[in-house]
Tab-separated table of C-alpha atoms in Angstrom:
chain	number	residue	atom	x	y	z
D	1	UNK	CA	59.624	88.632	168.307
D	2	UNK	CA	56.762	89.268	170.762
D	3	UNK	CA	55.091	85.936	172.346
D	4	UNK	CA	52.156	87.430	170.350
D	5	UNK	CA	53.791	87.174	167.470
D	6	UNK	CA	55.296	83.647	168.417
D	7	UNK	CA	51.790	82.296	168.927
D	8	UNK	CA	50.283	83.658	165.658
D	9	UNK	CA	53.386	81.962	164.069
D	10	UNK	CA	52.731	78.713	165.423
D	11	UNK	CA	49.024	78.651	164.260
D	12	UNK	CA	49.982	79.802	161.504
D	13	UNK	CA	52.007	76.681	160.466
D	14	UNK	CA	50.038	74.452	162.209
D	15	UNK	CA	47.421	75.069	160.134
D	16	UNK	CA	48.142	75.344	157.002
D	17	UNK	CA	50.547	71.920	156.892
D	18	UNK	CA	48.918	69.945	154.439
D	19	UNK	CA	49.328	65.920	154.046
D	20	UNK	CA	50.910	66.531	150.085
D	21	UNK	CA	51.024	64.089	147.242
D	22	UNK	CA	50.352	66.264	143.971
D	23	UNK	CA	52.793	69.697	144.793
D	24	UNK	CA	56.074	68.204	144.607
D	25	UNK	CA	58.701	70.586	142.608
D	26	UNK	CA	61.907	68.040	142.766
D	27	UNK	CA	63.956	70.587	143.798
D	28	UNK	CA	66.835	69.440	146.280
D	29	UNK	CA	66.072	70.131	149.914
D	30	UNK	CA	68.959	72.926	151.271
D	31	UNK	CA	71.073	70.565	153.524
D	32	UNK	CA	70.725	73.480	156.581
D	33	UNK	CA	66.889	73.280	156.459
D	34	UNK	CA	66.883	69.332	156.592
D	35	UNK	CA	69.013	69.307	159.447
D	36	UNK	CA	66.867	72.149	160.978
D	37	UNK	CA	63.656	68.983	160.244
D	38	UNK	CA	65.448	66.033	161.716
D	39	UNK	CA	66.946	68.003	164.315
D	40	UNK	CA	62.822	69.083	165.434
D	41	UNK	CA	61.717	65.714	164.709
D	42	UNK	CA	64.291	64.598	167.393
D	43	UNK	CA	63.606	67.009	170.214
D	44	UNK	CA	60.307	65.214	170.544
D	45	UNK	CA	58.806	63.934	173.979
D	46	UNK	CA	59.764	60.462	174.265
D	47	UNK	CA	58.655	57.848	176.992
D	48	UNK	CA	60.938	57.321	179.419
D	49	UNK	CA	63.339	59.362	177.142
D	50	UNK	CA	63.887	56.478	175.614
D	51	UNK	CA	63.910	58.592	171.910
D	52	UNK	CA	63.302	55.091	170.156
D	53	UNK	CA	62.882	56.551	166.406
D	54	UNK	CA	65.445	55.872	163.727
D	55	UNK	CA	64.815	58.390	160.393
D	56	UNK	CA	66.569	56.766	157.246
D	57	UNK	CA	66.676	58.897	154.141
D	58	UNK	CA	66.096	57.419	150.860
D	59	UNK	CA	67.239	59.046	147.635
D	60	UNK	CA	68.108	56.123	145.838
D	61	UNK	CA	65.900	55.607	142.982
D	62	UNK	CA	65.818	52.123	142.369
D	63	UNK	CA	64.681	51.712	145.999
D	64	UNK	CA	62.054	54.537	145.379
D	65	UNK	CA	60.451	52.702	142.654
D	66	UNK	CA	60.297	49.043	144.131
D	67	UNK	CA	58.848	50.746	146.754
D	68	UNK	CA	56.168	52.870	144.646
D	69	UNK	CA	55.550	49.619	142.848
D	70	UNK	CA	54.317	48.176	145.895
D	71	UNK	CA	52.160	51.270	147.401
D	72	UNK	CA	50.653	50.676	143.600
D	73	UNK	CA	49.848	47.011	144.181
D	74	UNK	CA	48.593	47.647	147.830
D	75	UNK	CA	46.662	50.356	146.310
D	76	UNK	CA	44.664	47.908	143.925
D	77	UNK	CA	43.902	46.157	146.736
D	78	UNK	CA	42.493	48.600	148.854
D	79	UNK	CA	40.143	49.413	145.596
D	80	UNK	CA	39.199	45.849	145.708
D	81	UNK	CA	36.820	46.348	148.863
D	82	UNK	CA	35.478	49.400	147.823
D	83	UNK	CA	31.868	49.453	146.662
D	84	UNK	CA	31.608	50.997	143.199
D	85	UNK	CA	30.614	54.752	144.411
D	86	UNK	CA	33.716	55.210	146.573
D	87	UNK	CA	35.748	53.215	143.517
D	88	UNK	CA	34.734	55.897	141.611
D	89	UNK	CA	35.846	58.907	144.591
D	90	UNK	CA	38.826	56.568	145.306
D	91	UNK	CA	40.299	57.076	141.963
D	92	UNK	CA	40.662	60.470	141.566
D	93	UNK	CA	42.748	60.159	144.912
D	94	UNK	CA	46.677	60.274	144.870
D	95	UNK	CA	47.754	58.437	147.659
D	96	UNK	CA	51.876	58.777	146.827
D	97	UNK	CA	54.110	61.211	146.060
D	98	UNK	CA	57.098	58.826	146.448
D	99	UNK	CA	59.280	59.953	143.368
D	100	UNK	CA	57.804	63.060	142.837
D	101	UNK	CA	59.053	64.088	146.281
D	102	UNK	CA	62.856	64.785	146.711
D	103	UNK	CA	63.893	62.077	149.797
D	104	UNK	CA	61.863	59.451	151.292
D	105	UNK	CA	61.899	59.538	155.225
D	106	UNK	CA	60.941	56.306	156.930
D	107	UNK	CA	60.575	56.714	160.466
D	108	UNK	CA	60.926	53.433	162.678
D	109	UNK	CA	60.448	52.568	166.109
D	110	UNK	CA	63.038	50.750	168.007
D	111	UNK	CA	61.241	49.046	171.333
D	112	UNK	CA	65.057	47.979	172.659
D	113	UNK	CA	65.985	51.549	172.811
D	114	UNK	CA	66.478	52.538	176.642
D	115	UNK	CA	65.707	48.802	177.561
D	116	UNK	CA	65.143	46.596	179.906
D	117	UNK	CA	63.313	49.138	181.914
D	118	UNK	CA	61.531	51.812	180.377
D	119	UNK	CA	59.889	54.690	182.410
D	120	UNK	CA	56.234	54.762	181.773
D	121	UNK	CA	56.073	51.775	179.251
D	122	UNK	CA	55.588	48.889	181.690
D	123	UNK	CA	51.657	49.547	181.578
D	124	UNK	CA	51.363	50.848	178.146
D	125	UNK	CA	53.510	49.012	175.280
D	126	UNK	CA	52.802	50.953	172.535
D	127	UNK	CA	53.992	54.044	174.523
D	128	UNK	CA	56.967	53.935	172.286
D	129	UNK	CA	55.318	54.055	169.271
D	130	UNK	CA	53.754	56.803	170.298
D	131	UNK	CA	57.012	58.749	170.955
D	132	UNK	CA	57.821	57.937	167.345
D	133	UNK	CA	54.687	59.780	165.879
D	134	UNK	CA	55.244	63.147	168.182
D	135	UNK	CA	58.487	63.236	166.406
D	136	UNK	CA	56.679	62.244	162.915
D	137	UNK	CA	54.744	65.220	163.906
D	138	UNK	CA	57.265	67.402	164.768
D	139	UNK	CA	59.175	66.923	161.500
D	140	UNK	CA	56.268	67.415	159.682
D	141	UNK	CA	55.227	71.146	161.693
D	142	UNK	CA	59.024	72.029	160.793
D	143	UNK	CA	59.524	71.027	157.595
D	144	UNK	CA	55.973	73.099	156.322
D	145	UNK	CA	57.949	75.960	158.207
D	146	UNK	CA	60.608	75.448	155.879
D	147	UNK	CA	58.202	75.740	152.969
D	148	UNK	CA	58.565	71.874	152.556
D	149	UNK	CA	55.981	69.644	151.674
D	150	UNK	CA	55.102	66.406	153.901
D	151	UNK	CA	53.108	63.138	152.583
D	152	UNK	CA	52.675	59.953	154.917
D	153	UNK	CA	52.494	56.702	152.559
D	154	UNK	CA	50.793	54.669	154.583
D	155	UNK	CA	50.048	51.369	151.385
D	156	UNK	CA	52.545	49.297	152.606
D	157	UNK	CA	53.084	45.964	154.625
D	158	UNK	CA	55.762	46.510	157.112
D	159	UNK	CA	57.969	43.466	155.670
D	160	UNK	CA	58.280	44.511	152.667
D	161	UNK	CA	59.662	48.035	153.686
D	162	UNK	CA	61.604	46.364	156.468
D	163	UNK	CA	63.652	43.553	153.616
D	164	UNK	CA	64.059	46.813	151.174
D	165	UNK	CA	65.895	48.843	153.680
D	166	UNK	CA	67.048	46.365	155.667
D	167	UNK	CA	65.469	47.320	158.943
D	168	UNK	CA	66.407	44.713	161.587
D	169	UNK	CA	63.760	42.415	162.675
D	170	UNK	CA	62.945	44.119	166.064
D	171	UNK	CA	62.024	47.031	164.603
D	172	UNK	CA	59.131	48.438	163.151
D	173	UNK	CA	58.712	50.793	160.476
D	174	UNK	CA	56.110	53.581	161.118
D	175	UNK	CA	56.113	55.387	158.266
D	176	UNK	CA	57.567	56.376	155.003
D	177	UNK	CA	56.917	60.245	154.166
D	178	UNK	CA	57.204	62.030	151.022
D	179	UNK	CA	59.370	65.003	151.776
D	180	UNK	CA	60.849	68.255	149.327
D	181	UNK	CA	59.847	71.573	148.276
D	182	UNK	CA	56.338	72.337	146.683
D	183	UNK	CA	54.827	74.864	144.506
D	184	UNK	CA	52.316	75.470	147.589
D	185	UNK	CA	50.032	73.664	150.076
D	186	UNK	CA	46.351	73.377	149.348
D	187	UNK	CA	43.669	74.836	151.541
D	188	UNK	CA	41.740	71.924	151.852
D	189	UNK	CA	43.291	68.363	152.160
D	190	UNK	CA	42.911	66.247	149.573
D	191	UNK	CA	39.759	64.147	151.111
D	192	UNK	CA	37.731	66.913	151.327
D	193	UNK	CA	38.870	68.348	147.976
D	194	UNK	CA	37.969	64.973	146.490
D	195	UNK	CA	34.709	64.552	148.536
D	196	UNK	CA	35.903	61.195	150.382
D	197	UNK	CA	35.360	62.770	154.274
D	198	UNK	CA	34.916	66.218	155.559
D	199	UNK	CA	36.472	67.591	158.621
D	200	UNK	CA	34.059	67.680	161.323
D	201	UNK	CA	33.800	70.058	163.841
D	202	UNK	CA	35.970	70.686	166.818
D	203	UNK	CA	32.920	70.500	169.252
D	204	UNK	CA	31.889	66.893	168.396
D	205	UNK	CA	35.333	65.412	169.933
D	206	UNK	CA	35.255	67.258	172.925
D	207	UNK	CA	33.774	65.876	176.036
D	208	UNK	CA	33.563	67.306	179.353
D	209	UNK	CA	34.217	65.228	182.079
D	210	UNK	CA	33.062	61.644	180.952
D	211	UNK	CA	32.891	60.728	177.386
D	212	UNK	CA	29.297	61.244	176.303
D	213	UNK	CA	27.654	58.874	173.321
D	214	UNK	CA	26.808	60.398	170.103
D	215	UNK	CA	25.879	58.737	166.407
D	216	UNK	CA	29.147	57.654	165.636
D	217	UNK	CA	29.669	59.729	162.021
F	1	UNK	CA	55.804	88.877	160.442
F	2	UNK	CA	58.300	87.386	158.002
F	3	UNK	CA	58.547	83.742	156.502
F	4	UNK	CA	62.192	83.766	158.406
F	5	UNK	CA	60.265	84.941	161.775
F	6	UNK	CA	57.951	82.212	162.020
F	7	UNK	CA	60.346	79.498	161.115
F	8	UNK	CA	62.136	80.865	164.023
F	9	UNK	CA	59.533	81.012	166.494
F	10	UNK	CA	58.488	77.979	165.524
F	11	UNK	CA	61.750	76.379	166.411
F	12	UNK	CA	61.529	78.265	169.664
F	13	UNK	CA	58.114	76.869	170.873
F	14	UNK	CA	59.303	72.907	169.693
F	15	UNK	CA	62.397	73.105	171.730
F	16	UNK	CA	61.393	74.917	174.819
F	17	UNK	CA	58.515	72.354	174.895
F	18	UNK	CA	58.564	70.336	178.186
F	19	UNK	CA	57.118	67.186	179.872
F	20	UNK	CA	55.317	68.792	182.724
F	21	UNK	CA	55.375	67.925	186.035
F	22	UNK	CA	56.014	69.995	188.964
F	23	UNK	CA	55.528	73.725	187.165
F	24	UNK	CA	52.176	73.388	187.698
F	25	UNK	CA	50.752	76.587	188.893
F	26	UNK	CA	46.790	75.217	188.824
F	27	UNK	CA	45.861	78.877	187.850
F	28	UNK	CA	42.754	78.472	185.442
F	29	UNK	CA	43.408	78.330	181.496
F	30	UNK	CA	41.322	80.884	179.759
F	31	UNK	CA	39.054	79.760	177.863
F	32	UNK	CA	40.343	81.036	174.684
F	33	UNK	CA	43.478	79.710	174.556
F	34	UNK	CA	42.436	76.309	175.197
F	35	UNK	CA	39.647	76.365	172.537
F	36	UNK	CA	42.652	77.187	170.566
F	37	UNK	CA	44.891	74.565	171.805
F	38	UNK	CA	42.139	71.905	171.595
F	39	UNK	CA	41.815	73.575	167.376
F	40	UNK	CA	45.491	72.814	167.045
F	41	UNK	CA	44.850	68.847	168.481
F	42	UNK	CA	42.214	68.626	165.583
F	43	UNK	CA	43.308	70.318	162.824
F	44	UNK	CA	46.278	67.475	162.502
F	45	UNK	CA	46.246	65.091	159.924
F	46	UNK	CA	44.661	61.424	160.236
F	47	UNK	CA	44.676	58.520	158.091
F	48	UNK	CA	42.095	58.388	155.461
F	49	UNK	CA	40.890	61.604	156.957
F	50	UNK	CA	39.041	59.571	159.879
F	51	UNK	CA	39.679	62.269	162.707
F	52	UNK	CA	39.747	59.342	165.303
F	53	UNK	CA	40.198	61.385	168.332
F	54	UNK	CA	38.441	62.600	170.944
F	55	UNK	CA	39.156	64.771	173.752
F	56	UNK	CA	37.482	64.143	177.398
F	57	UNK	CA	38.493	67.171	179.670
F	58	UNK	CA	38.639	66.834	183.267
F	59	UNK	CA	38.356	69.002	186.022
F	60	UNK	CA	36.327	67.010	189.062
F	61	UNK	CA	38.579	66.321	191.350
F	62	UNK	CA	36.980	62.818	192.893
F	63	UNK	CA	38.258	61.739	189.178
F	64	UNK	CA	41.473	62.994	189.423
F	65	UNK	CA	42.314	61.988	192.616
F	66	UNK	CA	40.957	58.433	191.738
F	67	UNK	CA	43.182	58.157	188.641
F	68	UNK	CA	46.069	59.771	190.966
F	69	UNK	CA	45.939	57.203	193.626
F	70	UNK	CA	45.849	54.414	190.500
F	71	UNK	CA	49.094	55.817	188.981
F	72	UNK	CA	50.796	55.850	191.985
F	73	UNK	CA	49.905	52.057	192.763
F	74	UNK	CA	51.306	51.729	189.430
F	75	UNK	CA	54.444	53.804	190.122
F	76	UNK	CA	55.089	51.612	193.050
F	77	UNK	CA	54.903	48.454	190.375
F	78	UNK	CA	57.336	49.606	187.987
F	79	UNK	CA	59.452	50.604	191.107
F	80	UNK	CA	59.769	46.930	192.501
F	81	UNK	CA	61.099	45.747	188.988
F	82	UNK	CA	64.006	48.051	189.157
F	83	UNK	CA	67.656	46.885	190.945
F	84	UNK	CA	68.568	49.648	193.870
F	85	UNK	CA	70.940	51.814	191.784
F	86	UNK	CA	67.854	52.440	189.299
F	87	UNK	CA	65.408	52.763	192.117
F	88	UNK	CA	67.187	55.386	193.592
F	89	UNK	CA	67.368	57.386	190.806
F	90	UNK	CA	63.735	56.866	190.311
F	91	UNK	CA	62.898	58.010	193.691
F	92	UNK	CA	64.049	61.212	192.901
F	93	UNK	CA	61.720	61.579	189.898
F	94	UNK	CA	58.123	62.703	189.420
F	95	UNK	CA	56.210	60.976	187.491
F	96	UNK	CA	52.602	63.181	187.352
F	97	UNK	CA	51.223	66.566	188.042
F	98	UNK	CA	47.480	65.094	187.682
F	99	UNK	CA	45.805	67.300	190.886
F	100	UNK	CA	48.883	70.040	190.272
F	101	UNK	CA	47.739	71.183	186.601
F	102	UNK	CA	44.748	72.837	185.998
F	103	UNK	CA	42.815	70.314	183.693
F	104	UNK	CA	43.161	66.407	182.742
F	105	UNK	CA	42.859	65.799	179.123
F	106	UNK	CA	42.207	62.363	178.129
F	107	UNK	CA	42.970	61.843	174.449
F	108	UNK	CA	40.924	58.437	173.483
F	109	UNK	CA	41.118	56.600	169.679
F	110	UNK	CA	38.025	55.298	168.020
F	111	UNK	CA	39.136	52.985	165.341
F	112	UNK	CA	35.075	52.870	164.005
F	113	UNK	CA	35.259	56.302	163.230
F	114	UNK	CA	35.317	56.787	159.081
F	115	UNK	CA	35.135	52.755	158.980
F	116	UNK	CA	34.442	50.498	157.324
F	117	UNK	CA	36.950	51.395	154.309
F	118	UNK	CA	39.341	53.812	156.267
F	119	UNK	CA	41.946	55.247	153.281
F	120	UNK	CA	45.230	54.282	153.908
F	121	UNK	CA	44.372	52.050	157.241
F	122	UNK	CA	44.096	48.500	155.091
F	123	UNK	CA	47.769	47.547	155.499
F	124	UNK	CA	48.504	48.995	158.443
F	125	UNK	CA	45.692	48.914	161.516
F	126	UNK	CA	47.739	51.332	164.106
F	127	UNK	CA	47.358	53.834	161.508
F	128	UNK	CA	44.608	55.233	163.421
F	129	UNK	CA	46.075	55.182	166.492
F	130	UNK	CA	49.614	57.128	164.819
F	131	UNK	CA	46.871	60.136	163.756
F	132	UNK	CA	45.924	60.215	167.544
F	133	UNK	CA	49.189	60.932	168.752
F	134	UNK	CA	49.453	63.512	165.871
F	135	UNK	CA	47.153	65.543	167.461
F	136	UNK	CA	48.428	64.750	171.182
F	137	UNK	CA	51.453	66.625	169.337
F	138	UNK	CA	49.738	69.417	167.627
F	139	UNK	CA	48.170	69.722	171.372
F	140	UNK	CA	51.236	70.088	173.328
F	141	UNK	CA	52.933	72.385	170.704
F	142	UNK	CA	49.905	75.153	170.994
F	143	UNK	CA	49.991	74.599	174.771
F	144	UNK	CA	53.552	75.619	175.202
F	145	UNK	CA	53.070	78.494	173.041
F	146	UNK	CA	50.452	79.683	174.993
F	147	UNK	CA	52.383	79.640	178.244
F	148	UNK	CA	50.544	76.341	179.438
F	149	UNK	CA	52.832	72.976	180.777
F	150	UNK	CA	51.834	69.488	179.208
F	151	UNK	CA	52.715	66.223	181.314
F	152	UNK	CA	51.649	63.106	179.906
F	153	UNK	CA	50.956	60.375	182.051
F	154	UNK	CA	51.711	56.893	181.248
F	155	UNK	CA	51.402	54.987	184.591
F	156	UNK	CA	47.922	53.331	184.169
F	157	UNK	CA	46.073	50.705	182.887
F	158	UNK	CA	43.780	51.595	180.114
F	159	UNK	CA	40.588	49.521	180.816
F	160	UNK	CA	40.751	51.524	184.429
F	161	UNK	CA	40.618	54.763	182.815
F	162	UNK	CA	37.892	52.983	180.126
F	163	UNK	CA	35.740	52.392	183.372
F	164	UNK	CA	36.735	55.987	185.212
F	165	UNK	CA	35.539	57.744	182.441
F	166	UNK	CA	32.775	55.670	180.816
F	167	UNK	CA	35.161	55.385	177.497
F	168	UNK	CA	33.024	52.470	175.802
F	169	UNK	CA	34.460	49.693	175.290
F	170	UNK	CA	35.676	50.161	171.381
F	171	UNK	CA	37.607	53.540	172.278
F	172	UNK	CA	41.176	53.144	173.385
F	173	UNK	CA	42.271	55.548	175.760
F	174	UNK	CA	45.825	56.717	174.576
F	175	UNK	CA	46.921	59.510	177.484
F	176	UNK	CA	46.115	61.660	180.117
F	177	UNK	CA	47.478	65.148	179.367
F	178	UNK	CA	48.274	67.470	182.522
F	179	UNK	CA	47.181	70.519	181.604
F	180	UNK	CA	48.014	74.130	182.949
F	181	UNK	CA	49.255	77.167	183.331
F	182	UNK	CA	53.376	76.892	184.307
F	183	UNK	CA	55.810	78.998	186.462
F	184	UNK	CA	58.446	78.477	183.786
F	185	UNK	CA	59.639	75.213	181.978
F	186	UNK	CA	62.734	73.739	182.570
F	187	UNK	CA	66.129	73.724	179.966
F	188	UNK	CA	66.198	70.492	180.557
F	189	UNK	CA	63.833	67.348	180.339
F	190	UNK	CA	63.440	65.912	184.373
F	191	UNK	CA	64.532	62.615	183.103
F	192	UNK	CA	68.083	63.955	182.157
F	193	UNK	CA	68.314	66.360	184.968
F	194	UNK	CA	68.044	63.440	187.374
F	195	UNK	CA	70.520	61.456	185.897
F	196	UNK	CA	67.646	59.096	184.691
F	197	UNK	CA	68.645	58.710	181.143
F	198	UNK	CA	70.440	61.423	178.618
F	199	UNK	CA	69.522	63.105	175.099
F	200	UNK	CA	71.279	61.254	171.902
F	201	UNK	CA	73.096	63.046	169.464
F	202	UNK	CA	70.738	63.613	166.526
F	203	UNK	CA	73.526	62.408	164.123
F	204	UNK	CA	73.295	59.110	166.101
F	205	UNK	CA	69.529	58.170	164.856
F	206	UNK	CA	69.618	59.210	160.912
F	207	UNK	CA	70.532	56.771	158.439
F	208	UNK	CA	71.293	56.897	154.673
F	209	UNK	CA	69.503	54.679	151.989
F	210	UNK	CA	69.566	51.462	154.365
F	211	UNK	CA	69.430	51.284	158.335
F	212	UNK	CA	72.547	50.644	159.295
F	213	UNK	CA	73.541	48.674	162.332
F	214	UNK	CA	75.224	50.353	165.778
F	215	UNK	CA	75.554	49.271	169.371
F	216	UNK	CA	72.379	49.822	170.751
F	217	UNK	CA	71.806	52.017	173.926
C-alpha cells in the first residue's frame, strides 16, 4: 500500500466513525478483530508510560440491565433541567445502546499505575486521565475499521458503575462504551440529525498565535 | 482500496505512532496537510456534541522559548523528587522538542461551550475535558500519517501557559503539541528505550465481567 493510499485510509475512518446508539445488529464480535481493538486501544501514548487504563468487558446481562436501568434514571434527570423546547429535541435522542450492543467496554483509569513518580504528571494530575481517553480513542478509530460500531454512555455516576463491577476504590471509571457490529454508521451524528447542536466549523477553533475572543456559540 | 487495506493501514499508522522528541527536523509543514490534520482534531466526537476545543498554533519563537525555559525549570523540579538511580535514568531522557518541531499546538478546553445543558455532561463534569483529548488523538493519528512527529509536553503549569497565551481565564489549557516534520520515528517509545519504564502485556490490562484484582506495577 502506497503512503497515499495509507493516508486516504486513515481519513477515511476517521471520519466516518460515528458515536452509535440506534445501529446495533447483536451479532458476536469475531474474537481476532476484538483483540485487533484492545490491542490499538493499548498502544496508546501514555504519560510517563505509565499505560494506566484497565478495559473490562461486560457480556453479562444481568449486569447490562442494572446498568441500563440506571443510564434510564440518570436520563430522567438530565430531562428534569431542560426547558420544555429542548425536552421536546431531548426526547427523540437515544443516549444508550447498552443491550443492543454486543459487549460493554468500561475503560478506567488507574492513577497508582507507574507510581510514586510519574514522568510528566507532577504538574498536571489529570495527565493520566488523559492517557486513558487517547486509548478510548484509539479503540474507537479501530474498532469502526473493523466495521464495528462505538457508543460512549456517559449517564452514569461513577459509584454506581464502580460497586457493579467492582472497580477498586482508587480507580476511576472513564467510560462505558457500547461496542458490536452495525448495519452501518450514519453520516451525520445523531445531534445534528436530531437538531440538538451542529458541528461548527474548523476555522472558529483555530487560533494563531494567542487565543483570540469570539461570541462564545 | 479494499475494506481489508485500510484496516491494515490503519493499524500501521496507530502503531508506528510516536511521542516526539528529538526527530524533529523543523522543516515547514505544508499547509495542506496540517489543515488536514487540524480536520482530523475536530471531526472527533464530544460530549453532547459541545466541540470544546480549540487549537492555538504557535510559531513566534519569543513564545516558545519562554514556555521552553518554563518546562525546563519544571524538569529540574520533578528531577529533585527522584532518588539517584531514577535520576540517572532521567538524565538520559528528553523531555521536549518545543524550539526543535516546526509548530506548538496548544489544545485548550472550554467547558462554556454548548452550556448550559451539555448532553451527557450532567453526571460526569470531565466529560468535556475526555472529548478534548479525543481530538488531541484524532490529531496525532493524522500527523503521523502525514509524515509529521507529535511530542506532547506535560512539564508546565497551566495558569503560566493561561497567561503566555492570553487563554482567558475559563479555558483550561490541556497540552502543548510539538509539531513537525520527522527524520524517522523510532520502534520504540524513548521511555522504554532508556530503560525508563517498559510496555505491559495487553493481556495484563483486560478484564472479564468484573475488575479483577493483580499486583499492581
Amino acid at each position: 500500500m502506497s503512503i497515499e493510499e495509507q493516508v486516504a485510509g486513515l481519513y477515511e475512518v476517521l471520519h466516518r466513525r460515528r458515536d452509535t446508539r440506534r445501529e446495533f445488529t447483536g451479532a458476536p464480535i469475531p474474537p481476532d478483530a476484538l483483540h485487533r481493538v484492545l490491542t490499538a486501544a493499548h498502544a496508546a501514548p501514555s504519560v510517563g508510560l505509565s499505560q494506566p487504563w484497565d478495559f473490562i468487558l461486560v457480556r453479562d446481562g444481568t449486569t447490562r440491565r442494572a446498568f441500563r436501568d440506571h443510564v434510564h434514571a440518570e436520563r430522567s434527570m438530565f430531562n428534569a433541567q431542560l426547558d420544555p423546547e429542548r425536552a421536546e429535541v431531548f426526547s427523540r435522542i437515544k443516549v444508550e445502546g447498552i443491550l443492543e450492543s454486543s459487549l460493554g467496554v468500561v475503560v478506567t483509569y488507574d492513577p497508582d499505575r507507574g507510581s510514586p513518580a510519574v514522568l510528566g504528571r507532577h504538574a498536571i494530575a489529570d495527565a493520566g486521565l488523559y492517557s486513558v481517553c487517547l486509548a478510548i480513542q484509539n479503540l474507537w478509530l479501530a474498532a469502526t475499521a473493523e466495521g464495528l460500531g462505538v457508543g460512549w454512555v456517559s449517564f452514569y455516576r461513577e459509584d454506581v458503575l464502580r460497586r457493579l463491577l467492582h472497580i477498586p476504590a482508587g480507580l476511576r471509571p472513564v467510560a462505558w462504551l457500547c461496542v458490536g457490529p452495525v448495519a452501518g454508521l450514519p453520516d451525520q451524528p445523531d445531534l445534528e440529525r436530531a437538531g440538538w447542536r451542529n458541528r461548527i466549523p474548523v476555522e472558529d477553533v483555530v487560533h494563531h498565535e494567542r487565543y483570540r475572543e469570539r461570541s462564545s456559540r
